[in-house]
Amino acid sequence: MNWFPVKLASRYIFSGKNAIEVNVISWIAFLALGFVTTCLIVILSVFSGLEDINVQFYSNINPDIKVEPSQGKSFKISPETLQKIQETQGVKTICPVVEERAFAEFLGKKHIVTVKGIDERFNSIFGLDSMVLYGQPLDFKEPDYINIGTNVSTRLSLFPDTENAVKLLVPKPGEGLITNPDEAFNHVEAYATGIFRINDKYSDFIFMNLPLAQKLLDYAPNQYSALEITTDGSNQSIQNALKKELGDKFQVLTRKELNAAFMKMINTENLVIYLIFILILCIASFNLAGSVAILILNKRNQSETLRCLGLSQKNLKKSFFYTGLLISLYALGFGLILGTILLLLQKYYGLVYISDFLAFPVKLTWENYFISIFSVLFIGSVVSYFVSRKV
């Protein structure tokens, strides 16, 4: 490789022999690209941190694998089949659950809720008792006790109360005209002993003992809405094994598939933010184009001298191309160093807070650094190439 154009470019950058306006514009280009790079790596890292928090936020009570019926809302399953699922390599725990929308009524106030029947296994795995804000966790020895979400509590003006019962109703399955409204619904009465807070998705949930939910929905003892399964982490192979075992009558979904819409939204947000910063980076690169163009004009006489001394037109163009590329490279290094310092300060000292108690999360990943490096160098190279063609 001919290193002369690179050496020439390195002498052109911020040279004391350049006109003052050339150095000023070069510094402006350097600082503009540097600060945009800083913003890019910071924003990407913040969004990675927010993504991690949101994934944990929405996944802290989601199973690794969920088995649902392909058709209908419930299914019956034999103890032998449950045992086969339990014996599948990688499966840790199986939690049968019953889940359905219901109508809740308490002292004249009404609200649509989602009831979820669970047993002690669900509580021990997902730690529901640790999410109770007021009152007592769900007591599985008391069949008619329930825990309610924060929005249910607000809508019904319901606080832990073992004297006044909550009435829960669901429509009876079947067809035909309703002649007696009182006979159109299954209903149970239960007592709220605790209020839990998980996330917005679960604010309208009511957790109850599994037999009470089965009674409300008129289910058999071996009839469930889903099986929620925890694994050792090898979800894909377990999913394939369960699909083979259970057949087409069941859907076997991983946690990723359960949160597919949410993850798509997060990825779309990341893409939009990245494209916005690429646009800003393109605008900032006009400073780089101006810097190289003015340098070409400033070095016109020197370029003629170099041609007379035998420097080819191709190498002369390369020298100005490398000048723009080196400015981009120096700006990239400055931006990444400054951005990393800010991210580390935010991570360990919390410079900026979302709320009074929660600092903006950040996550430093090689992927974000690669995206930043590639974006800056690519745009810098393209701009430098086209401007250097004017020599």
Coordinates of C-alpha atoms in Angstrom, one line a residue:
M1 CA 0.0 0.0 0.0
N2 CA 1.2 3.5 -0.8
W3 CA 1.2 5.3 2.5
F4 CA 2.2 8.7 1.1
P5 CA -1.5 10.0 0.7
V6 CA -2.1 9.0 4.3
K7 CA 0.9 10.9 5.6
L8 CA 0.0 13.9 3.5
A9 CA -3.6 13.8 4.9
S10 CA -2.3 13.6 8.4
R11 CA -0.2 16.8 7.8
Y12 CA -3.2 18.6 6.4
I13 CA -5.4 18.1 9.5
F14 CA -5.3 21.0 11.9
S15 CA -2.0 22.1 10.4
G16 CA -0.5 25.4 11.7
K17 CA 0.3 26.3 8.1
N18 CA -3.4 26.2 7.1
A19 CA -5.4 29.3 6.9
I20 CA -7.3 30.1 10.1
E21 CA -10.7 29.6 8.5
V22 CA -9.6 26.1 7.3
N23 CA -8.7 25.1 10.8
V24 CA -11.8 26.6 12.3
I25 CA -14.1 24.7 9.9
S26 CA -12.1 21.5 10.5
W27 CA -12.6 21.9 14.2
I28 CA -16.3 22.5 13.7
A29 CA -16.6 19.3 11.6
F30 CA -14.6 17.4 14.2
L31 CA -16.7 18.6 17.2
A32 CA -20.0 18.2 15.3
L33 CA -19.3 14.6 14.3
G34 CA -17.8 13.9 17.8
F35 CA -20.9 15.2 19.7
V36 CA -23.3 13.4 17.4
T37 CA -21.3 10.2 18.0
T38 CA -21.6 10.8 21.7
C39 CA -25.3 11.2 21.5
L40 CA -25.7 8.2 19.3
I41 CA -23.8 5.8 21.6
V42 CA -25.6 7.3 24.7
I43 CA -29.1 7.0 23.2
L44 CA -28.5 3.4 21.9
S45 CA -27.2 2.4 25.3
V46 CA -30.1 4.0 27.1
F47 CA -32.6 2.2 24.9
S48 CA -30.7 -1.1 25.5
G49 CA -31.1 -0.4 29.2
L50 CA -34.7 0.4 28.9
E51 CA -35.3 -2.7 26.8
D52 CA -33.7 -4.8 29.5
I53 CA -35.9 -3.3 32.2
N54 CA -39.0 -3.6 30.2
V55 CA -38.3 -7.2 29.3
Q56 CA -37.8 -8.0 33.0
F57 CA -40.8 -5.9 33.9
Y58 CA -43.1 -7.9 31.5
S59 CA -41.4 -11.2 32.0
N60 CA -41.1 -11.5 35.7
I61 CA -44.3 -13.4 36.0
N62 CA -44.3 -15.0 32.5
P63 CA -43.4 -18.6 32.2
D64 CA -40.5 -19.9 30.1
I65 CA -43.0 -22.0 28.1
K66 CA -46.8 -21.9 28.0
V67 CA -49.1 -24.7 26.7
E68 CA -52.5 -23.6 25.5
P69 CA -55.3 -25.3 23.5
S70 CA -55.2 -24.7 19.8
Q71 CA -59.0 -24.3 19.8
G72 CA -61.3 -23.1 22.6
K73 CA -60.4 -21.7 26.0
S74 CA -59.7 -24.8 28.0
F75 CA -58.6 -28.4 27.8
K76 CA -58.7 -31.5 29.9
I77 CA -55.4 -33.3 30.5
S78 CA -54.7 -36.6 32.3
P79 CA -52.3 -37.1 35.2
E80 CA -50.3 -39.4 32.9
T81 CA -49.8 -36.7 30.3
L82 CA -48.8 -34.2 33.0
Q83 CA -46.2 -36.7 34.2
K84 CA -44.8 -37.2 30.7
I85 CA -44.4 -33.4 30.4
Q86 CA -42.7 -33.3 33.8
E87 CA -40.3 -36.0 32.7
T88 CA -39.3 -34.0 29.5
Q89 CA -35.6 -33.1 29.7
G90 CA -35.2 -29.5 30.8
V91 CA -38.7 -29.1 32.4
K92 CA -38.5 -27.9 36.0
T93 CA -42.0 -27.2 37.1
I94 CA -45.5 -27.3 35.6
C95 CA -48.1 -24.9 36.9
P96 CA -51.7 -25.5 35.7
V97 CA -53.7 -22.3 35.6
V98 CA -57.2 -21.1 34.8
E99 CA -57.7 -17.7 33.3
E100 CA -60.8 -15.9 32.1
R101 CA -62.4 -12.4 31.9
A102 CA -65.0 -11.9 34.6
F103 CA -67.4 -9.3 36.0
A104 CA -66.6 -8.1 39.5
E105 CA -69.1 -6.4 41.8
F106 CA -68.4 -5.0 45.3
L107 CA -70.8 -2.8 47.3
G108 CA -72.6 -1.5 44.2
K109 CA -69.4 -0.8 42.1
K110 CA -68.7 -2.9 39.1
H111 CA -65.6 -3.6 37.0
I112 CA -64.4 -6.0 34.3
V113 CA -61.4 -8.1 35.5
T114 CA -59.3 -11.1 34.5
V115 CA -59.4 -13.9 37.1
K116 CA -56.5 -16.3 37.2
G117 CA -56.6 -19.5 39.2
I118 CA -53.2 -20.6 40.5
D119 CA -51.8 -23.1 43.1
E120 CA -48.8 -23.0 45.5
R121 CA -46.4 -23.9 42.7
F122 CA -47.1 -20.7 40.8
N123 CA -46.6 -18.6 43.9
S124 CA -43.3 -20.3 44.9
I125 CA -41.9 -19.9 41.3
F126 CA -43.0 -16.4 40.5
G127 CA -43.0 -14.9 44.0
L128 CA -46.5 -13.4 43.9
D129 CA -46.3 -12.9 47.7
S130 CA -43.4 -10.5 47.3
M131 CA -45.5 -8.3 45.0
V132 CA -48.3 -7.7 47.5
L133 CA -48.3 -4.0 48.5
Y134 CA -51.1 -4.0 51.1
G135 CA -52.6 -6.8 53.1
Q136 CA -51.7 -10.5 53.0
P137 CA -50.5 -12.8 50.2
L138 CA -52.9 -15.3 48.8
D139 CA -53.6 -18.1 51.4
F140 CA -53.9 -21.3 49.5
K141 CA -55.5 -23.0 52.6
E142 CA -58.5 -20.7 52.4
P143 CA -60.5 -21.5 49.2
D144 CA -62.4 -18.2 49.0
Y145 CA -59.5 -15.7 49.4
I146 CA -58.2 -13.6 46.6
N147 CA -55.5 -11.1 45.8
I148 CA -56.5 -8.1 43.6
G149 CA -54.5 -5.8 41.2
T150 CA -54.1 -2.1 42.0
N151 CA -56.6 -1.0 39.3
V152 CA -59.3 -3.4 40.6
S153 CA -58.8 -1.9 44.0
T154 CA -59.2 1.6 42.7
R155 CA -62.2 0.9 40.5
L156 CA -64.1 -1.0 43.2
S157 CA -62.9 1.1 46.1
L158 CA -61.8 -2.3 47.5
F159 CA -59.1 -2.8 50.2
P160 CA -58.2 -5.9 52.1
D161 CA -61.5 -6.9 53.6
T162 CA -62.6 -10.3 55.0
E163 CA -66.1 -9.2 55.9
N164 CA -67.5 -8.0 52.6
A165 CA -67.3 -10.4 49.7
V166 CA -66.5 -9.6 46.1
K167 CA -69.0 -11.2 43.7
L168 CA -67.4 -12.6 40.5
L169 CA -69.6 -13.5 37.5
V170 CA -68.9 -15.2 34.2
P171 CA -71.4 -16.1 31.5
K172 CA -72.4 -19.7 31.3
P173 CA -71.4 -21.4 28.1
G174 CA -74.1 -22.5 25.7
E175 CA -76.6 -21.2 23.1
G176 CA -80.1 -20.0 23.0
L177 CA -82.1 -17.1 24.4
I178 CA -81.7 -16.0 28.0
T179 CA -85.0 -16.2 29.9
N180 CA -83.7 -15.7 33.4
P181 CA -80.6 -13.3 33.8
D182 CA -79.8 -14.8 37.2
E183 CA -79.3 -18.2 35.6
A184 CA -77.1 -16.9 32.7
F185 CA -74.0 -16.5 34.9
N186 CA -71.8 -18.6 37.1
H187 CA -70.7 -16.8 40.1
V188 CA -68.7 -17.1 43.3
E189 CA -68.1 -14.9 46.3
A190 CA -64.6 -14.3 47.6
Y191 CA -62.7 -12.0 50.0
A192 CA -59.8 -9.8 49.1
T193 CA -56.9 -10.2 51.5
G194 CA -54.2 -8.4 49.5
I195 CA -53.5 -5.9 46.8
F196 CA -50.5 -6.6 44.4
R197 CA -48.6 -4.5 42.0
I198 CA -46.7 -6.3 39.1
N199 CA -47.1 -4.1 36.0
D200 CA -49.9 -2.4 34.0
K201 CA -50.8 -5.6 32.3
Y202 CA -51.7 -7.2 35.6
S203 CA -53.4 -4.2 37.3
D204 CA -56.9 -5.6 36.4
F205 CA -56.1 -9.2 37.5
I206 CA -57.5 -11.1 40.4
F207 CA -55.4 -14.1 41.6
M208 CA -57.4 -16.9 43.3
N209 CA -57.0 -20.5 44.3
L210 CA -57.2 -22.8 41.4
P211 CA -60.3 -24.8 42.6
L212 CA -62.2 -21.6 43.1
A213 CA -61.5 -20.5 39.5
Q214 CA -62.5 -23.9 38.3
K215 CA -65.8 -23.6 40.2
L216 CA -66.4 -20.2 38.8
L217 CA -66.0 -21.4 35.2
D218 CA -67.7 -24.8 35.9
Y219 CA -64.5 -26.7 35.0
A220 CA -63.6 -30.2 35.9
P221 CA -60.7 -30.8 38.4
N222 CA -58.4 -31.7 35.5
Q223 CA -59.6 -28.9 33.2
Y224 CA -57.3 -25.9 32.7
S225 CA -56.8 -22.8 30.5
A226 CA -53.0 -23.3 30.2
L227 CA -49.9 -25.0 31.6
E228 CA -47.2 -22.6 32.6
I229 CA -43.8 -24.3 32.6
T230 CA -40.4 -23.2 33.9
T231 CA -37.3 -24.7 32.3
D232 CA -33.5 -24.9 32.7
G233 CA -33.1 -22.4 29.8
S234 CA -33.1 -24.7 26.7
N235 CA -36.6 -23.5 25.7
Q236 CA -36.3 -24.3 21.9
S237 CA -35.5 -28.0 22.4
I238 CA -38.1 -28.3 25.1
Q239 CA -40.7 -26.6 22.9
N240 CA -40.0 -29.0 20.1
A241 CA -40.2 -32.0 22.4
L242 CA -43.5 -30.9 23.9
K243 CA -45.0 -30.2 20.4
K244 CA -44.1 -33.7 19.4
E245 CA -45.6 -35.1 22.7
L246 CA -48.8 -33.1 22.7
G247 CA -49.6 -32.9 19.0
D248 CA -51.7 -30.4 17.1
K249 CA -54.3 -29.9 19.7
F250 CA -52.0 -27.7 21.7
Q251 CA -50.0 -24.6 21.2
V252 CA -46.6 -24.6 22.8
L253 CA -45.3 -21.0 23.1
T254 CA -41.9 -19.7 24.4
R255 CA -41.6 -16.5 26.5
K256 CA -40.3 -14.7 23.4
E257 CA -43.4 -15.7 21.4
L258 CA -45.7 -14.7 24.3
N259 CA -44.1 -11.2 24.2
A260 CA -43.8 -11.0 20.4
A261 CA -45.9 -7.8 20.0
F262 CA -44.0 -6.1 22.8
M263 CA -40.6 -7.0 21.5
K264 CA -41.7 -5.8 18.0
M265 CA -42.6 -2.5 19.5
I266 CA -39.3 -2.2 21.3
N267 CA -37.3 -3.1 18.1
T268 CA -39.4 -0.6 16.1
E269 CA -38.6 2.2 18.6
N270 CA -34.9 1.4 18.4
L271 CA -34.9 1.5 14.6
V272 CA -36.8 4.8 14.5
I273 CA -34.4 6.4 17.0
Y274 CA -31.4 5.1 15.1
L275 CA -32.7 6.4 11.8
I276 CA -33.3 9.9 13.4
F277 CA -29.7 10.0 14.6
I278 CA -28.4 8.8 11.2
L279 CA -30.2 11.8 9.7
I280 CA -28.6 14.1 12.2
L281 CA -25.2 12.5 11.5
C282 CA -25.8 13.2 7.7
I283 CA -26.5 16.8 8.5
A284 CA -23.4 17.1 10.7
S285 CA -21.4 15.6 7.8
F286 CA -22.0 18.7 5.8
N287 CA -19.4 20.3 8.0
L288 CA -17.0 17.6 7.0
A289 CA -17.7 18.2 3.3
G290 CA -17.1 21.9 3.8
S291 CA -13.9 21.3 5.6
V292 CA -12.5 19.0 2.9
A293 CA -13.7 21.3 0.1
I294 CA -12.1 24.4 1.6
L295 CA -8.9 22.5 2.3
I296 CA -8.8 21.5 -1.4
L297 CA -9.1 25.2 -2.4
N298 CA -6.5 26.2 0.2
K299 CA -4.0 23.6 -1.0
R300 CA -4.5 24.3 -4.7
N301 CA -1.0 25.7 -5.3
Q302 CA 0.6 23.0 -3.2
S303 CA -1.3 20.4 -5.2
E304 CA 0.1 21.7 -8.5
T305 CA 3.6 21.5 -7.0
L306 CA 3.1 17.9 -6.0
R307 CA 1.8 17.1 -9.5
C308 CA 5.0 18.6 -10.9
L309 CA 7.0 16.5 -8.6
G310 CA 5.3 13.3 -9.9
L311 CA 2.4 12.7 -7.5
S312 CA -0.4 11.2 -9.5
Q313 CA -4.0 12.6 -9.7
K314 CA -5.2 9.4 -8.1
N315 CA -3.0 9.7 -5.0
L316 CA -3.8 13.4 -4.7
K317 CA -7.5 12.6 -4.5
K318 CA -6.7 9.9 -2.0
S319 CA -4.9 12.3 0.2
F320 CA -8.0 14.5 0.5
F321 CA -10.2 11.5 0.9
Y322 CA -8.0 10.3 3.8
T323 CA -8.1 13.8 5.3
G324 CA -11.9 13.6 5.6
L325 CA -11.7 10.0 6.8
L326 CA -9.1 10.9 9.5
I327 CA -11.3 13.8 10.7
S328 CA -14.2 11.3 11.0
L329 CA -12.0 8.8 12.8
Y330 CA -10.7 11.3 15.3
A331 CA -14.2 12.6 15.9
L332 CA -15.4 9.0 16.3
G333 CA -12.7 8.3 18.9
F334 CA -13.5 11.5 20.8
G335 CA -17.3 10.8 20.7
L336 CA -17.0 7.2 21.9
I337 CA -14.6 8.1 24.7
L338 CA -16.9 11.0 25.9
G339 CA -20.0 8.9 25.5
T340 CA -18.5 6.0 27.5
I341 CA -17.5 8.3 30.3
L342 CA -21.0 9.7 30.5
L343 CA -22.5 6.2 30.4
L344 CA -20.3 4.9 33.2
L345 CA -21.1 8.0 35.3
Q346 CA -24.8 7.3 34.7
K347 CA -24.5 3.6 35.4
Y348 CA -22.6 4.0 38.7
Y349 CA -23.7 7.4 40.0
G350 CA -27.0 8.1 38.3
L351 CA -26.7 11.6 36.7
V352 CA -30.2 11.6 35.2
Y353 CA -33.3 10.1 36.9
I354 CA -36.6 9.0 35.4
S355 CA -38.3 9.5 38.7
D356 CA -37.2 10.5 42.2
F357 CA -35.9 6.9 42.9
L358 CA -35.1 5.4 39.4
A359 CA -32.1 6.5 37.3
F360 CA -32.2 6.1 33.6
P361 CA -30.8 2.6 32.9
V362 CA -27.9 2.1 30.5
K363 CA -26.4 -1.0 29.0
L364 CA -23.0 -0.9 27.3
T365 CA -22.9 -3.5 24.5
W366 CA -20.4 -4.3 21.7
E367 CA -23.3 -4.2 19.3
N368 CA -24.1 -0.6 20.0
Y369 CA -20.4 0.3 19.7
F370 CA -20.2 -1.5 16.4
I371 CA -23.3 0.3 15.1
S372 CA -21.9 3.7 16.1
I373 CA -18.4 3.0 14.5
F374 CA -19.9 1.6 11.3
S375 CA -22.4 4.5 10.9
V376 CA -19.9 7.3 11.5
L377 CA -17.1 5.8 9.3
F378 CA -19.5 4.9 6.5
I379 CA -21.0 8.3 6.3
G380 CA -17.6 10.0 6.7
S381 CA -16.2 7.8 4.0
V382 CA -19.0 8.5 1.5
V383 CA -18.8 12.3 2.1
S384 CA -15.0 12.3 1.8
Y385 CA -15.0 10.2 -1.3
F386 CA -17.4 12.5 -3.3
V387 CA -15.8 15.7 -2.1
S388 CA -12.3 14.4 -3.0
R389 CA -13.4 13.7 -6.5
K390 CA -13.5 17.4 -7.1
V391 CA -9.7 17.7 -7.0

